[in-house]
């Protein structure tokens, strides 16, 4: 199975700053089939990005995804207070579908 | 508005079988053309996909739980279910019901709708 490793484990940002989260796959992810989710405490994850760079319905433009092959990233431009959460990547290029361990974005 | 609602016991004894149900509202499972499935998250840990089922009954499972897990669909009640045998403490987790992509279109096999989740604790 494809193992996804996210870095850093925790990213400390001040509101208004830009931050980038990384997701590295142990094998090539077919067709850029990679998604990102945001999860706040006590809530279910919310889909942010699919196909490595496509924003899901209703997701603000400050969230952007990029990458291909084994290296992917999620950038949050001008972090807002509601963006402090845990972010998960997921690949759906090769079953079983797998997730990274998560990156926590907290307030500096 | 599509909504998914999980239900089931919050406490299961070791070696017993977990049975969870997800009621889907706002869409018909039988005519949706989508996969529906289950994902779990142990406390403080990451997410693990368990398995998915299509409106036709076609199933996919994660090999990590395959021999213990069964995902089924009841189209008359618009529900999907998860049965997980031989529960151990390692199965303690929040279990989420999810929508998992259009049938036969792998480009959509991400999870765009989630239930709120149900915490299942395995303890005697």
Coordinates of C-alpha atoms in Angstrom, one line a residue:
Chain A
X1 CA 0.0 0.0 0.0
X2 CA 1.0 3.6 -0.5
X3 CA 2.3 5.2 2.7
X4 CA 1.8 9.0 2.9
X5 CA 4.1 11.0 5.1
X6 CA 3.1 14.5 6.1
X7 CA 5.4 17.3 7.2
X8 CA 5.8 19.2 9.4
X9 CA 4.0 17.5 12.2
X10 CA 3.0 21.0 13.5
X11 CA 3.1 24.3 11.7
X12 CA 2.8 27.4 13.8
X13 CA 1.5 30.5 11.9
X14 CA 0.3 33.9 12.8
X15 CA -3.0 35.1 11.2
X16 CA -2.3 36.6 7.8
X17 CA 0.8 34.5 7.2
X18 CA 1.3 32.0 4.4
X19 CA 2.0 28.4 5.2
X20 CA 2.8 25.3 3.2
X21 CA 2.1 21.7 4.2
X22 CA 3.7 18.7 2.5
X23 CA 2.7 15.2 1.7
X24 CA 5.2 12.7 0.4
X25 CA 4.0 9.3 -1.0
X26 CA 6.1 6.1 -0.8
X27 CA 5.1 5.3 -4.4
X28 CA 3.9 7.3 -7.5
X29 CA 0.4 8.5 -7.1
X30 CA -1.5 7.8 -10.3
X31 CA -3.1 10.7 -12.2
X32 CA -2.5 13.1 -9.3
X33 CA -5.3 11.4 -7.4
X34 CA -4.6 13.1 -4.1
X35 CA -7.0 14.9 -1.8
X36 CA -6.6 17.2 1.2
X37 CA -9.0 17.5 4.2
X38 CA -9.3 19.9 7.1
X39 CA -10.4 18.6 10.5
X40 CA -11.3 20.7 13.5
X41 CA -11.5 19.2 17.1
X42 CA -14.6 17.0 17.5
X43 CA -15.6 17.3 13.9
X44 CA -15.5 15.2 10.8
X45 CA -12.9 16.0 8.1
X46 CA -14.0 18.4 5.4
X47 CA -12.8 18.0 1.8
X48 CA -10.6 20.9 0.6
X49 CA -8.8 19.7 -2.5
X50 CA -9.1 16.8 -4.9
X51 CA -7.1 15.9 -7.9
X52 CA -4.1 17.5 -6.2
X53 CA -5.1 21.0 -7.2
X54 CA -8.9 21.3 -7.5
X55 CA -10.8 23.2 -4.8
X56 CA -13.9 21.5 -3.5
X57 CA -17.2 23.3 -3.5
X58 CA -17.3 26.3 -1.2
X59 CA -13.6 26.2 -0.3
X60 CA -12.0 29.7 -0.2
X61 CA -9.4 30.6 -2.8
X62 CA -6.7 31.0 -0.2
X63 CA -6.3 27.2 -0.2
X64 CA -4.3 25.9 -3.1
X65 CA -2.9 22.5 -3.8
X66 CA 0.0 21.4 -6.1
X67 CA 2.3 18.6 -6.9
X68 CA 2.5 15.3 -8.8
X69 CA 4.2 11.9 -8.7
X70 CA 5.3 11.5 -5.0
X71 CA 5.4 15.0 -3.7
X72 CA 2.4 17.2 -3.0
X73 CA 1.7 20.4 -1.1
X74 CA -1.1 22.4 0.3
X75 CA -0.7 26.2 0.7
X76 CA -2.8 28.5 2.8
X77 CA -2.4 32.1 1.8
X78 CA -3.1 34.7 4.6
X79 CA -4.2 32.2 7.3
X80 CA -7.5 33.1 8.9
X81 CA -8.4 32.3 12.5
X82 CA -10.8 29.5 11.3
X83 CA -8.0 27.8 9.5
X84 CA -6.3 26.5 12.6
X85 CA -6.9 22.8 12.4
X86 CA -5.4 19.4 11.4
X87 CA -4.9 18.8 7.7
X88 CA -4.8 15.3 6.2
X89 CA -3.8 14.1 2.7
X90 CA -5.3 11.0 1.1
X91 CA -4.4 9.1 -2.1
X92 CA -6.9 7.4 -4.2
X93 CA -4.7 6.3 -7.0
X94 CA -4.0 2.8 -5.8
X95 CA -6.2 0.8 -3.4
X96 CA -6.3 0.6 -0.5
X97 CA -7.0 4.3 -0.2
X98 CA -4.6 5.7 2.5
X99 CA -4.2 8.8 4.5
X100 CA -1.2 10.7 5.9
X101 CA -0.8 11.1 9.7
X102 CA -1.9 14.7 9.6
X103 CA -0.3 18.2 10.1
X104 CA -1.6 20.4 12.9
X105 CA -1.7 24.1 12.0
X106 CA -1.7 26.1 15.2
X107 CA -1.5 29.7 16.3
X108 CA 2.1 31.1 16.8
Chain B
X1 CA -28.8 18.6 1.3
X2 CA -27.0 15.3 1.7
X3 CA -26.6 14.1 5.3
X4 CA -25.2 11.0 6.8
X5 CA -25.9 9.9 10.3
X6 CA -24.1 7.0 12.1
X7 CA -25.7 5.0 14.9
X8 CA -24.6 2.1 17.0
X9 CA -23.3 1.1 20.4
X10 CA -20.6 3.2 22.1
X11 CA -19.2 0.3 24.0
X12 CA -18.3 -3.2 22.7
X13 CA -16.6 -6.0 24.6
X14 CA -13.4 -7.6 23.3
X15 CA -14.0 -10.5 20.9
X16 CA -17.5 -9.3 20.1
X17 CA -18.9 -8.0 16.8
X18 CA -19.5 -4.3 16.2
X19 CA -22.5 -3.3 14.2
X20 CA -23.0 0.2 12.9
X21 CA -25.6 1.8 10.7
X22 CA -25.5 4.9 8.6
X23 CA -28.7 6.5 7.5
X24 CA -28.4 8.6 4.3
X25 CA -30.9 11.5 3.8
X26 CA -31.1 13.9 0.8
X27 CA -30.2 11.3 -1.7
X28 CA -31.2 7.7 -2.7
X29 CA -28.4 5.2 -2.3
X30 CA -30.0 2.9 -4.9
X31 CA -30.0 5.5 -7.7
X32 CA -27.1 7.7 -6.6
X33 CA -24.4 5.9 -8.6
X34 CA -21.9 6.4 -5.8
X35 CA -19.8 4.4 -3.4
X36 CA -20.6 4.7 0.3
X37 CA -18.3 3.5 3.0
X38 CA -16.6 3.7 6.4
X39 CA -13.5 5.4 7.7
X40 CA -12.2 5.3 11.3
X41 CA -9.9 7.4 13.5
X42 CA -8.4 6.1 16.7
X43 CA -8.2 8.8 19.4
X44 CA -5.4 11.2 18.6
X45 CA -4.4 9.3 15.4
X46 CA -4.9 9.5 11.7
X47 CA -7.6 8.2 9.4
X48 CA -8.0 4.7 8.1
X49 CA -10.3 3.7 5.2
X50 CA -12.2 0.4 6.1
X51 CA -14.3 -0.4 3.1
X52 CA -16.9 0.9 0.6
X53 CA -19.9 -0.4 -1.2
X54 CA -21.6 0.7 -4.4
X55 CA -25.3 1.0 -5.1
X56 CA -25.0 -2.4 -6.9
X57 CA -23.5 -4.0 -3.9
X58 CA -19.9 -4.1 -5.2
X59 CA -17.5 -3.9 -2.3
X60 CA -13.9 -2.8 -1.6
X61 CA -12.1 -3.5 1.6
X62 CA -8.8 -2.4 3.2
X63 CA -6.7 -5.6 3.6
X64 CA -5.9 -4.5 7.1
X65 CA -9.5 -5.4 8.2
X66 CA -10.8 -7.4 5.2
X67 CA -11.5 -10.7 6.8
X68 CA -13.2 -9.1 9.8
X69 CA -15.2 -6.4 8.0
X70 CA -18.5 -6.5 6.1
X71 CA -20.1 -3.5 4.5
X72 CA -23.7 -3.9 3.3
X73 CA -26.5 -1.8 1.9
X74 CA -30.2 -1.7 2.6
X75 CA -31.7 0.3 -0.2
X76 CA -35.3 0.0 1.2
X77 CA -34.1 1.9 4.3
X78 CA -31.5 4.0 2.5
X79 CA -28.8 2.8 4.9
X80 CA -25.4 1.3 4.8
X81 CA -24.0 -0.9 7.6
X82 CA -20.6 -2.0 8.9
X83 CA -20.0 -5.3 10.8
X84 CA -16.6 -5.7 12.3
X85 CA -15.8 -9.1 14.0
X86 CA -13.4 -10.0 16.8
X87 CA -13.1 -6.5 18.2
X88 CA -10.0 -5.6 20.2
X89 CA -8.8 -2.5 22.0
X90 CA -7.0 -1.5 18.8
X91 CA -10.4 -1.0 17.1
X92 CA -11.3 1.7 19.6
X93 CA -12.0 4.7 17.3
X94 CA -14.4 7.2 15.9
X95 CA -16.2 5.6 13.0
X96 CA -17.3 7.8 10.1
X97 CA -19.8 7.1 7.4
X98 CA -18.7 8.7 4.1
X99 CA -19.6 9.1 0.4
X100 CA -16.8 7.8 -1.6
X101 CA -17.0 8.7 -5.3
X102 CA -19.0 7.9 -8.4
X103 CA -19.1 4.2 -9.4
X104 CA -16.5 3.3 -12.0
X105 CA -14.9 6.8 -12.0
X106 CA -11.7 6.5 -10.0
X107 CA -11.0 10.2 -10.4
X108 CA -13.8 10.8 -7.9
X109 CA -12.7 8.3 -5.2
X110 CA -12.1 10.9 -2.6
X111 CA -14.6 11.4 0.3
X112 CA -16.8 14.5 -0.1
X113 CA -19.5 13.9 2.5
X114 CA -19.0 12.7 6.0
X115 CA -21.2 11.8 8.9
X116 CA -20.4 13.4 12.3
X117 CA -18.9 10.1 13.5
X118 CA -19.6 7.7 16.4
X119 CA -17.1 6.8 19.1
X120 CA -16.8 3.1 19.7
X121 CA -14.8 1.9 22.7
X122 CA -13.7 -1.7 23.1
X123 CA -13.5 -2.6 26.8
X124 CA -14.7 -5.3 29.1

